[in-house]
CSV table of C-alpha atoms in Angstrom, one decimal:
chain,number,residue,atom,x,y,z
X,1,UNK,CA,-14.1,-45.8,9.7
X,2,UNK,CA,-11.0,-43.2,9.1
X,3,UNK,CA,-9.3,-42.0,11.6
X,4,UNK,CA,-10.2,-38.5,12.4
X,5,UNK,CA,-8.4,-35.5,14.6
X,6,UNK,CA,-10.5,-32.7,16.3
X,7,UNK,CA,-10.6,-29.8,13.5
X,8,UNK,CA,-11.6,-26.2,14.7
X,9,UNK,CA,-11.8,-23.0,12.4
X,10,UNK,CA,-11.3,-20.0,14.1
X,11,UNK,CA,-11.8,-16.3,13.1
X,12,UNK,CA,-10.8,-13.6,15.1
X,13,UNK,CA,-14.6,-13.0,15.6
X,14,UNK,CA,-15.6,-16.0,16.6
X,15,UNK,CA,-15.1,-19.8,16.2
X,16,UNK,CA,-16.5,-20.7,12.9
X,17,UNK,CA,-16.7,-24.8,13.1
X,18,UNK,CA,-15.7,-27.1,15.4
X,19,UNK,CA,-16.3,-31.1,14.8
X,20,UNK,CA,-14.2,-34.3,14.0
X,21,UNK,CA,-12.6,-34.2,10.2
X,22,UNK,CA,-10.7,-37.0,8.5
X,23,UNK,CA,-9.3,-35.0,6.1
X,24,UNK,CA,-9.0,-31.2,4.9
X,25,UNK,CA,-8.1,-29.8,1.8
X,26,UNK,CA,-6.6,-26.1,1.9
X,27,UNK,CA,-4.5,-24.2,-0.2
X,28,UNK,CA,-1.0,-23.6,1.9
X,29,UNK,CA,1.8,-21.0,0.6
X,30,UNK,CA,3.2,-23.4,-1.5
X,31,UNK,CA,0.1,-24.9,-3.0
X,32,UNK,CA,-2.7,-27.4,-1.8
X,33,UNK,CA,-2.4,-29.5,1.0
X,34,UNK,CA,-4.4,-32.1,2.2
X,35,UNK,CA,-4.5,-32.7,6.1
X,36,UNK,CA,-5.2,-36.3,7.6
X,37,UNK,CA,-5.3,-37.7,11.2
X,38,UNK,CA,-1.4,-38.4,12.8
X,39,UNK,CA,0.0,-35.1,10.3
X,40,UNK,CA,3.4,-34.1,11.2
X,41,UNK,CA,3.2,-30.8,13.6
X,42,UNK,CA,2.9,-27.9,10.9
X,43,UNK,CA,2.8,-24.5,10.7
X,44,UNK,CA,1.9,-22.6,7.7
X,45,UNK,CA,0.2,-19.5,6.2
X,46,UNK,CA,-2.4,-20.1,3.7
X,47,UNK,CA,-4.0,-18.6,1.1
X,48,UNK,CA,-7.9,-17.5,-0.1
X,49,UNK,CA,-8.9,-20.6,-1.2
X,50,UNK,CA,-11.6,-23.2,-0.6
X,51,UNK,CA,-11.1,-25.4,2.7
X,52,UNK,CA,-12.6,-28.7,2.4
X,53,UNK,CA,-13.8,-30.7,5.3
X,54,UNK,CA,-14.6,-34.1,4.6
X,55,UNK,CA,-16.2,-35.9,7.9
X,56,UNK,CA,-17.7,-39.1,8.7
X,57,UNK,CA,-20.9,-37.5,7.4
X,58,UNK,CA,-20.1,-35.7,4.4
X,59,UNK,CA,-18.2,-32.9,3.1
X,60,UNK,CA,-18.5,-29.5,3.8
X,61,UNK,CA,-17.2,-26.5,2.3
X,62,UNK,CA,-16.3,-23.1,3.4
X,63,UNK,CA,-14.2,-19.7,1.8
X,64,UNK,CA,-11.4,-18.7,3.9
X,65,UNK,CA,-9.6,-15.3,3.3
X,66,UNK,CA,-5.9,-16.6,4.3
X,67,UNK,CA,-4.5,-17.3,7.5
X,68,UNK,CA,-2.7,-19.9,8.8
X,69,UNK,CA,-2.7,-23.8,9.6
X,70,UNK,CA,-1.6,-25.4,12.7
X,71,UNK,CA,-1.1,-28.6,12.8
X,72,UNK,CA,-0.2,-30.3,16.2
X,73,UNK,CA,-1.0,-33.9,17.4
X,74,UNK,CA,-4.4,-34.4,16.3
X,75,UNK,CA,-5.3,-31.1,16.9
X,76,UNK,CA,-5.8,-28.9,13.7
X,77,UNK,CA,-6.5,-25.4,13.8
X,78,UNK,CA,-7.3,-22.8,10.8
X,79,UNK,CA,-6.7,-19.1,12.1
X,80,UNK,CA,-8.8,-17.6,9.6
X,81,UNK,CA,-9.2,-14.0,8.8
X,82,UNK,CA,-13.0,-14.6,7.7
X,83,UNK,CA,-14.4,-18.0,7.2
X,84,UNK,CA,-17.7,-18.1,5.4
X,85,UNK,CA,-20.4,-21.0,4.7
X,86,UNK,CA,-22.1,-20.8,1.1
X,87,UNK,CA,-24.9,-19.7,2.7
X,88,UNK,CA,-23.2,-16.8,4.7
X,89,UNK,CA,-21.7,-15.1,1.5
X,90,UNK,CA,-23.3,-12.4,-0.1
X,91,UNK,CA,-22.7,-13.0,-3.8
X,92,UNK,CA,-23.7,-10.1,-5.2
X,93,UNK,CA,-21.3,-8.1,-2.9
X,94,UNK,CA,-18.3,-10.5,-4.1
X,95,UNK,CA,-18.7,-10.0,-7.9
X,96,UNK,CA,-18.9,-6.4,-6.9
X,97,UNK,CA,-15.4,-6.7,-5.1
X,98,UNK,CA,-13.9,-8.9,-8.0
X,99,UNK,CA,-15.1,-5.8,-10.3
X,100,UNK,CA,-13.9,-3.4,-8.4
X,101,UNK,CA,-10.1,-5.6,-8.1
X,102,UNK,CA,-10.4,-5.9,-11.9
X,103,UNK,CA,-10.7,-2.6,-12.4
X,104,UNK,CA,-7.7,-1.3,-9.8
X,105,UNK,CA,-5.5,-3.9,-11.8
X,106,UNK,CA,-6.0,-2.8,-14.8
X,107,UNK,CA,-4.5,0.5,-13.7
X,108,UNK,CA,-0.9,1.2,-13.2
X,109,UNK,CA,-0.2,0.9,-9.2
X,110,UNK,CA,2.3,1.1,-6.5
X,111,UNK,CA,3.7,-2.6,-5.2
X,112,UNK,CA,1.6,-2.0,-2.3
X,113,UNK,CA,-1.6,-1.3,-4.1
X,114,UNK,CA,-0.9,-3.7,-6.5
X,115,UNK,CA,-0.8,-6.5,-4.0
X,116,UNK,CA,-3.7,-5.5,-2.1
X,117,UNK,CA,-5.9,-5.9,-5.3
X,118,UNK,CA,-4.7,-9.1,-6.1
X,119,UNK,CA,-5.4,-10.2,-2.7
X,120,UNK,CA,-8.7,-8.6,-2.7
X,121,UNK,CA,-9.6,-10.4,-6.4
X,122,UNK,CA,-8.1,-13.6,-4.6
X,123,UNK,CA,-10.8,-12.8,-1.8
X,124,UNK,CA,-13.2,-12.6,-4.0
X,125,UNK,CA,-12.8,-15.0,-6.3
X,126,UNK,CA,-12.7,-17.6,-3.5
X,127,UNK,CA,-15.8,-16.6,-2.3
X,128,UNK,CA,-18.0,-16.8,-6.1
X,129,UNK,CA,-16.1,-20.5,-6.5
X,130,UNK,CA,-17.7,-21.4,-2.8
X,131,UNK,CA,-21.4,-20.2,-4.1
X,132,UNK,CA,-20.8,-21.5,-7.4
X,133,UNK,CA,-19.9,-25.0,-6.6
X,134,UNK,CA,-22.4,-24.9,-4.1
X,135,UNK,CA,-25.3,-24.2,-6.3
X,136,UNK,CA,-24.5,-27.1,-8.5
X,137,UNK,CA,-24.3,-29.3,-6.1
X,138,UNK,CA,-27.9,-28.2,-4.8
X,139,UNK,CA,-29.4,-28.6,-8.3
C,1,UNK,CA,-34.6,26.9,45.8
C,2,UNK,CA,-37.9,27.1,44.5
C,3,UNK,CA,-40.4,28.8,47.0
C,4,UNK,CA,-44.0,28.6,45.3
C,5,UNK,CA,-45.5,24.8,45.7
C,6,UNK,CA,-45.9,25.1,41.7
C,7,UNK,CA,-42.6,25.7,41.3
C,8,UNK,CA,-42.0,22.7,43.7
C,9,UNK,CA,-44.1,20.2,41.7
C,10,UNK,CA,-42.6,21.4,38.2
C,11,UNK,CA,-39.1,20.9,39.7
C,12,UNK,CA,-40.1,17.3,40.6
C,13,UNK,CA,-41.5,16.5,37.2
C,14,UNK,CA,-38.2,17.9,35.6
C,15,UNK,CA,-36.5,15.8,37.8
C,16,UNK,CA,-37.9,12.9,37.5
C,17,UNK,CA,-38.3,13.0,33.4
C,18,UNK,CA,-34.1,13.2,33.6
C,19,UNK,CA,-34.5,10.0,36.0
C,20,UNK,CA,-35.6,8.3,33.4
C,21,UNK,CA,-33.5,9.0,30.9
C,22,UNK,CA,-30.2,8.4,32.8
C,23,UNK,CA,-32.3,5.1,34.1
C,24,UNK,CA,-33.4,4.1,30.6
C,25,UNK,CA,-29.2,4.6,29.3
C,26,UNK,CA,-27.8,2.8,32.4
C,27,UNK,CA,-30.2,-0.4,30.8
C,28,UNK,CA,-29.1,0.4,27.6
C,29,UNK,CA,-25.2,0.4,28.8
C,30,UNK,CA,-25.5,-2.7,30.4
C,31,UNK,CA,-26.8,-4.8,27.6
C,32,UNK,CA,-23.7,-3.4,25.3
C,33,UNK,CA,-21.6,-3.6,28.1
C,34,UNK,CA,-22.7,-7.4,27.8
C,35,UNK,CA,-22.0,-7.8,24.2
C,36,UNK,CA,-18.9,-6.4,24.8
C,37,UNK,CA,-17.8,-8.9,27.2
C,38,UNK,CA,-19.1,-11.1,24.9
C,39,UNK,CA,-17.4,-10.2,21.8
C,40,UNK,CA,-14.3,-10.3,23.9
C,41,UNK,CA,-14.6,-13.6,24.9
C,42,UNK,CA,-15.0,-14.7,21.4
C,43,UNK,CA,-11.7,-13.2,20.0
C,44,UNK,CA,-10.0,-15.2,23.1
C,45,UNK,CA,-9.7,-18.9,21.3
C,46,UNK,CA,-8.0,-16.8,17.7
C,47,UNK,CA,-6.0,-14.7,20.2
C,48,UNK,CA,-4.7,-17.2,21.7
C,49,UNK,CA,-3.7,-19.5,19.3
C,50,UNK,CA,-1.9,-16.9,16.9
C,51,UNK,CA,-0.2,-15.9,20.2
C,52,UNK,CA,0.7,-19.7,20.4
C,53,UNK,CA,2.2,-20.5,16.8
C,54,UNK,CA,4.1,-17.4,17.4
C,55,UNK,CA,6.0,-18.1,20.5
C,56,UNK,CA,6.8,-21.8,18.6
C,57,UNK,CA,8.1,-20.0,15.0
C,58,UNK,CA,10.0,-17.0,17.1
C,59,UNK,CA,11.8,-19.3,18.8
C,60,UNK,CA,12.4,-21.3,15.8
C,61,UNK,CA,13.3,-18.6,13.7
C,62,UNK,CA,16.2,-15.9,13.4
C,63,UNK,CA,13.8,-12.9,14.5
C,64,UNK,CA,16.7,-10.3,14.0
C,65,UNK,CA,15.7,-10.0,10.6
C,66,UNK,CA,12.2,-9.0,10.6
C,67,UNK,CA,12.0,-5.1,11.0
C,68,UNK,CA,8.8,-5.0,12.9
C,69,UNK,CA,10.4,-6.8,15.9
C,70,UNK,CA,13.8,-4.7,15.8
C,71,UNK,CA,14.1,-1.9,18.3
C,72,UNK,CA,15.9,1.2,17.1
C,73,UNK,CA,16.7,4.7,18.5
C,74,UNK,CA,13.7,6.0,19.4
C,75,UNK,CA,13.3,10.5,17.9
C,76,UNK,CA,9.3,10.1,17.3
C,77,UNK,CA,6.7,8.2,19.0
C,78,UNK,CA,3.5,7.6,17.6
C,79,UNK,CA,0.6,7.2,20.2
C,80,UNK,CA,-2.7,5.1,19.3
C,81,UNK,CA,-5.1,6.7,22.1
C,82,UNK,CA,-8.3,4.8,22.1
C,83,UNK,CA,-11.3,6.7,23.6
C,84,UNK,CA,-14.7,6.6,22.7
C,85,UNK,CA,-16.7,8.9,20.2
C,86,UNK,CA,-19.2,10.3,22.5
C,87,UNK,CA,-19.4,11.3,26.0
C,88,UNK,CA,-21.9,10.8,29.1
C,89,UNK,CA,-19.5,8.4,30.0
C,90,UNK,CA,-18.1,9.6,33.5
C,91,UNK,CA,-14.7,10.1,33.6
C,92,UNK,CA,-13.9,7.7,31.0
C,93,UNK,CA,-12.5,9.8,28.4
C,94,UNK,CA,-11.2,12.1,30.7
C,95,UNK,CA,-8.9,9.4,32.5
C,96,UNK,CA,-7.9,8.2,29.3
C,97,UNK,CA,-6.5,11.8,27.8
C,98,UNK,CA,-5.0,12.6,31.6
C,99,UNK,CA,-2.8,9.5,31.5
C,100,UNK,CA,-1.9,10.5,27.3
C,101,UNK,CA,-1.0,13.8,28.9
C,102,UNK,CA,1.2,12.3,31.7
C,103,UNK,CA,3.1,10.0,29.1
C,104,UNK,CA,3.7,13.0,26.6
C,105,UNK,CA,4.7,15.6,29.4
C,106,UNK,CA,8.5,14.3,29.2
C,107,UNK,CA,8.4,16.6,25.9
C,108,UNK,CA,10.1,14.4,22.6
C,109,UNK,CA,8.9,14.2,19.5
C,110,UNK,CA,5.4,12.6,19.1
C,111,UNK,CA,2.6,12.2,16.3
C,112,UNK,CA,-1.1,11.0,17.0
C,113,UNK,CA,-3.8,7.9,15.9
C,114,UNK,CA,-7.0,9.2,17.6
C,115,UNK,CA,-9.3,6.4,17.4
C,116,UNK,CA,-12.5,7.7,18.5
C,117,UNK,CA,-13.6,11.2,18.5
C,118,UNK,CA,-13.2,12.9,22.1
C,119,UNK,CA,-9.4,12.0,22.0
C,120,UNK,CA,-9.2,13.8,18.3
C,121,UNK,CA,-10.8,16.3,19.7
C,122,UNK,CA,-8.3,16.8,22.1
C,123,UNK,CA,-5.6,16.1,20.2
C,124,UNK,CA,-6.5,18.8,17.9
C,125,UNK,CA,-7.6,21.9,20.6
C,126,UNK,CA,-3.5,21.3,22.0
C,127,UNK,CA,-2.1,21.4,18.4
C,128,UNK,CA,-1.0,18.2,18.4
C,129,UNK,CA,-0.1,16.2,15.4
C,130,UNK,CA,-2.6,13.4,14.7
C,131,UNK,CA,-2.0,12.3,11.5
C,132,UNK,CA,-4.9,9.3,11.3
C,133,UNK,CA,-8.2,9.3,13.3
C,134,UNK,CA,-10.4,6.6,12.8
C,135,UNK,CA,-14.3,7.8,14.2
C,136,UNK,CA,-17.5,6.0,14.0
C,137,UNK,CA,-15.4,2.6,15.3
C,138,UNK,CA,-19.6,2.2,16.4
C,139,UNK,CA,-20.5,-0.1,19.0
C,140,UNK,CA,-19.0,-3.3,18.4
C,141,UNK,CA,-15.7,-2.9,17.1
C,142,UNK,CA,-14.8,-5.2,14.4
C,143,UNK,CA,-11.8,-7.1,13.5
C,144,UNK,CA,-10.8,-5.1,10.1
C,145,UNK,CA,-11.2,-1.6,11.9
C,146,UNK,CA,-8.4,-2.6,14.7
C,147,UNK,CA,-6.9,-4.4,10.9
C,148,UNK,CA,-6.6,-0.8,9.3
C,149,UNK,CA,-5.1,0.8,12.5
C,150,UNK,CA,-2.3,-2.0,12.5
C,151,UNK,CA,-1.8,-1.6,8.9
C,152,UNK,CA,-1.5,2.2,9.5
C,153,UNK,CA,1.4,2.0,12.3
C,154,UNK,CA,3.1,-0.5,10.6
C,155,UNK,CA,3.5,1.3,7.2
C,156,UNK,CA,5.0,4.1,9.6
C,157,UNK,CA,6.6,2.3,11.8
C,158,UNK,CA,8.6,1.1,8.2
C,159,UNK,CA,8.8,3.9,6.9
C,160,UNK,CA,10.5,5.3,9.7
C,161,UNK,CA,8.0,8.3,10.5
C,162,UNK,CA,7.6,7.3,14.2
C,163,UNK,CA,10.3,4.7,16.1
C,164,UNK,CA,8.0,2.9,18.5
C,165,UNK,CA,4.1,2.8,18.7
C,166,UNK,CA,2.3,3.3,21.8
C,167,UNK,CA,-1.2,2.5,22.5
C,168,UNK,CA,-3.2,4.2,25.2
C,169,UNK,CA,-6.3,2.9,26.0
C,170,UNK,CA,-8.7,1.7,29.4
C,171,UNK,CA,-7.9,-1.8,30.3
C,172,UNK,CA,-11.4,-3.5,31.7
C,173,UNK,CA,-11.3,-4.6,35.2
C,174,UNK,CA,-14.5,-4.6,36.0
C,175,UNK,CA,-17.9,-2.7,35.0
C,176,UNK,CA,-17.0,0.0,38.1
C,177,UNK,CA,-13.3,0.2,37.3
C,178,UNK,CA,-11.3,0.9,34.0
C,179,UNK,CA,-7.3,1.4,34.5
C,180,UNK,CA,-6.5,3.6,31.6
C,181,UNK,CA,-2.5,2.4,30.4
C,182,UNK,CA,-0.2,2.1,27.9
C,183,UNK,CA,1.7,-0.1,26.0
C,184,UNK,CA,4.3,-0.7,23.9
C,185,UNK,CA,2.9,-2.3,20.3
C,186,UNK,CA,5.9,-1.4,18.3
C,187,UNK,CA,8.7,-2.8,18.1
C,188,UNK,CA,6.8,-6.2,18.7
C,189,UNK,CA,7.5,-8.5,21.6
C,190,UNK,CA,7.3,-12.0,20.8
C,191,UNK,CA,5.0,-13.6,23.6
C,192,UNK,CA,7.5,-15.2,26.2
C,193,UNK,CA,7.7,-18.6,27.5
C,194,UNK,CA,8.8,-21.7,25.7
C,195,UNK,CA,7.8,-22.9,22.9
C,196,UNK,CA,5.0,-26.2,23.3
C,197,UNK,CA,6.3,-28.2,20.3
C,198,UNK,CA,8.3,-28.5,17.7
C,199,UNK,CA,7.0,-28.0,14.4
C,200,UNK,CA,7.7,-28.0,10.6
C,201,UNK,CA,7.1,-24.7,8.4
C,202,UNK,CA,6.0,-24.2,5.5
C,203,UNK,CA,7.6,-22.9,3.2
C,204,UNK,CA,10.3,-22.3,6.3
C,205,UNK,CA,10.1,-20.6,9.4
C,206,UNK,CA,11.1,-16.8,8.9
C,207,UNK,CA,8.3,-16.6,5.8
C,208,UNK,CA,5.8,-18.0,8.4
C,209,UNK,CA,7.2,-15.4,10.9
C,210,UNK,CA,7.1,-12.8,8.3
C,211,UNK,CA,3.3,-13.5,8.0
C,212,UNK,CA,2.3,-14.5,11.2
C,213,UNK,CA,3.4,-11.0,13.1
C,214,UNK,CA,1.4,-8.7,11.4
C,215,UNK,CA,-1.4,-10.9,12.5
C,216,UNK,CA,-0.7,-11.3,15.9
C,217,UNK,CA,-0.5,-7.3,16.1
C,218,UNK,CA,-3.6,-7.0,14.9
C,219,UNK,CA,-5.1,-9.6,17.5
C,220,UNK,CA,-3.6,-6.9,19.5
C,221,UNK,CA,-5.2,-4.3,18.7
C,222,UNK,CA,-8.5,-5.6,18.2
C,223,UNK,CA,-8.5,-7.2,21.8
C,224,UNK,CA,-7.6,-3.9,22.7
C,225,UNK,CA,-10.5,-1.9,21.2
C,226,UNK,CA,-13.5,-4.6,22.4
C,227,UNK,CA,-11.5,-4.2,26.2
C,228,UNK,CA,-11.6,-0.4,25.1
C,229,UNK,CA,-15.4,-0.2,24.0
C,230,UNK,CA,-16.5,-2.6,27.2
C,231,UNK,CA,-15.0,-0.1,29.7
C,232,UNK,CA,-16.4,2.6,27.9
C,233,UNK,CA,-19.8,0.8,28.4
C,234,UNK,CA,-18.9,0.1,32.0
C,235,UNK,CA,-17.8,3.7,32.8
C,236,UNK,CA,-21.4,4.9,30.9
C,237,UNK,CA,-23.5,1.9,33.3
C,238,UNK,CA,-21.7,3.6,36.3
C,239,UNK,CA,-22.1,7.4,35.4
C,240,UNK,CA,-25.8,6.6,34.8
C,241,UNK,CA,-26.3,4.6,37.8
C,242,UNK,CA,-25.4,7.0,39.8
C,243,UNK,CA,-26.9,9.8,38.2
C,244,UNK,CA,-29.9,7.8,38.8
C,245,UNK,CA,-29.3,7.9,42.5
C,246,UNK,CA,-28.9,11.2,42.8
C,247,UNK,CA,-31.8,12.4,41.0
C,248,UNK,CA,-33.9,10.1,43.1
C,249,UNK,CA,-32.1,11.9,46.3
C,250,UNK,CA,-33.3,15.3,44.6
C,251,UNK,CA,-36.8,13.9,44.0
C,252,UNK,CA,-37.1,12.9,47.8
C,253,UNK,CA,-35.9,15.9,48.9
C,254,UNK,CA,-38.1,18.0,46.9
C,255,UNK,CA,-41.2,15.9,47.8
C,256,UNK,CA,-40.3,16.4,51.7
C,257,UNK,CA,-40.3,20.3,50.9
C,258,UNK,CA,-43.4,20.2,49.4
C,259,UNK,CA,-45.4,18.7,51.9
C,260,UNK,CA,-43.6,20.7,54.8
C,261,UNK,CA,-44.8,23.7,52.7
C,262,UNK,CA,-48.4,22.6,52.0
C,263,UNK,CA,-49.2,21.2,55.2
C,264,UNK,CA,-47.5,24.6,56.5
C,265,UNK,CA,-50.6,26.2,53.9
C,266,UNK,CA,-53.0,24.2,55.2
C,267,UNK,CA,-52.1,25.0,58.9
C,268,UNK,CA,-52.3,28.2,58.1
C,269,UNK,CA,-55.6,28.3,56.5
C,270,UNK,CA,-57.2,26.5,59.4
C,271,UNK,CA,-55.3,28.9,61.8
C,272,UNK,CA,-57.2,31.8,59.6
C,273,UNK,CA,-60.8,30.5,60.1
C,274,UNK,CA,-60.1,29.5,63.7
C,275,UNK,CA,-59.1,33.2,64.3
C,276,UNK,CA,-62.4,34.6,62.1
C,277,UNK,CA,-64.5,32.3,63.7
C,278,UNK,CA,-63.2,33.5,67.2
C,279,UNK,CA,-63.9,36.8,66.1
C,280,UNK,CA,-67.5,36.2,65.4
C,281,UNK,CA,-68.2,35.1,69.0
């Protein structure tokens, strides 16, 4: 058996998951990073991307709209600012929000606008891969 | 008072009907009071772990740089004064706005973000300058309304419109007591105290402070609005409670004067045929 550290997702709202991982899969500032037991103490912000929890029993999935990793003894912790299940995301309201990013890209905008709609496509995005994937898996 | 015993019993049905109302609210307060208490306790564990990886990177990293941590002359304060939208609250709004008027009575330049209705209000009768309001926050505050607040001081704070950011809101002590106070936001503290462990950053420690403190600010705030919304609750539980009381010390009352008065009626009647039937003989 792998070793495993104690793994809790946490949203300002509420704690999201708590359980025993062997390894997680996240995309970090710099690009993917994969988290196994006796990690180095880390601290780093991470983007919309997939996080993926493989445990003893399987793998799990969930979309996490950026926040930050912490890594410390064999204690991880993902300060999210939303994490959602497949089953907790409303698809219809993400294609709506990747539309509506689209769309505010296409015109010309201030920095500030500008990186707002990227980060909401990026939101968005994440969220339609997680359903996605997650529907092929079930068929 | 009321002298006519139908004007007695139509006082005591009035009465009563309110009884029930302020009765039926004080319920009502108490189970949101309980959610949020609730909802408080479940932005503790987020709280408290941003608050955590930020005393570790500010202690790891040159903080001088980042402008939402660096104090400045102070010309214009901008004040974040958190009261609820409606009232029938007791003095909660009121206690709020007295201590906002305390803190602005030194005079100085000052700009307004009324979050709730009774403090734009307010605001707006003394021709104050409140330049965001944020109303229908609703009953359960959530995290990407105290988000758009933070967002909004910061892009002032940068900008230079106001110098430092204070929030005024009712700290929860208990359901009976709120302790309306104010506090600094901007420029940020870093949370004191030493830094648990040493870490690595990635890509390096200012970028991770960079991102981090806008976060924690928002924690802030949005610890500050459920602690906000549960002593509103509390303060409405406690006005209705003892509005409740009282109207069952006017319904007593009114009940004692109405049998005084009818048995008073009835001793006269009696008193009436006693005397015609003395007559008689």
């Amino acid at each position: 058996m792998a070793t495993t550290f104690a793994l809790s997702v946490v949203t300002p709202e509420r704690e999201a998951l708590r359980t025993d991982a062997e390894m997680i899969i996240v995309r970090g500032a710099d690009g993917d990073l994969g988290v196994l037991a006796r990690h180095i103490p880390l601290v780093t912000a991470i983007q919309p991307s997939v996080l993926v929890i493989k445990t003893a029993d399987g793998e799990q999935q969930l979309a996490v709209t950026g926040g930050f990793l912490e890594v410390r003894g064999d204690v991880v912790t993902v300060l999210a600012r939303t994490a959602e299940r497949p089953d907790e995301i409303d698809r219809r309201r993400a294609e709506e929000a990747k539309q509506r990013a689209e769309e505010r890209l296409q015109e010309r905008l201030a920095d500030l606008e500008e990186g707002r709609a990227k980060l909401a496509l990026q939101r968005a995005s994440v969220r339609l891969q997680l359903v996605e994937d997650g529907s092929r898996t079930a068929v | 008072m009321p002298q006519g015993l139908r004007d007695i019993r139509r006082r005591i049905r009035s009465v009563e009907s309110t009884r029930k109302i302020t009765q039926a609210m004080k319920m009502v307060a108490a189970a949101k009071l309980r959610r949020a208490q609730e909802s408080a306790e479940a932005s503790r564990p987020y709280a408290e772990r941003i608050e955590d990886a930020l005393r570790s990177v500010a202690a790891d990293a040159s903080a001088s740089r980042m402008p939402l941590l660096r104090a400045r002359p102070v010309q214009r304060i901008g004040y974040v004064v958190v009261t609820g939208d409606r009232g029938l609250s007791g003095p909660y709004n009121a206690n709020i706005l007295r201590r906002l008027q305390q803190e602005i009575a030194g005079g100085g330049e000052a700009v307004f973000f009324a979050v709730g209705r009774k403090g734009r209000d307010f605001l707006r009768r003394r021709g104050h300058n409140v330049v965001k309001e944020y109303l229908g926050i609703g009953d359960y505050p959530r995290y990407h309304q105290a988000q758009s607040v933070g967002e909004d001081i910061v892009a002032a704070f940068t900008n230079g419109e106001v110098d430092e950011v204070r929030l005024v809101y009712a700290q929860f002590v208990t359901a009976m007591t709120q302790h309306p106070s104010v506090q600094v936001m901007l420029p940020l503290k870093t949370p004191e105290g030493k830094a648990a462990r040493q870490y690595i950053y990635e890509p390096d420690a200012e970028a991770v402070l960079q991102a981090l403190v806008p976060h924690y600010l928002y924690a802030l705030l949005y610890r500050a609005l459920l602690e906000a919304k549960a002593s509103e609750w509390g303060a409405r539980m406690t006005a209705m409670d003892s509005a409740t009381r009282n109207s069952e010390e006017l319904i007593h009352g009114l009940v004692l004067l109405l049998n005084r008065l009818r048995q008073a009626a009835i001793t006269n009647e009696i008193a009436e045929i006693v005397g015609g039937a003395n007559a008689l003989q």
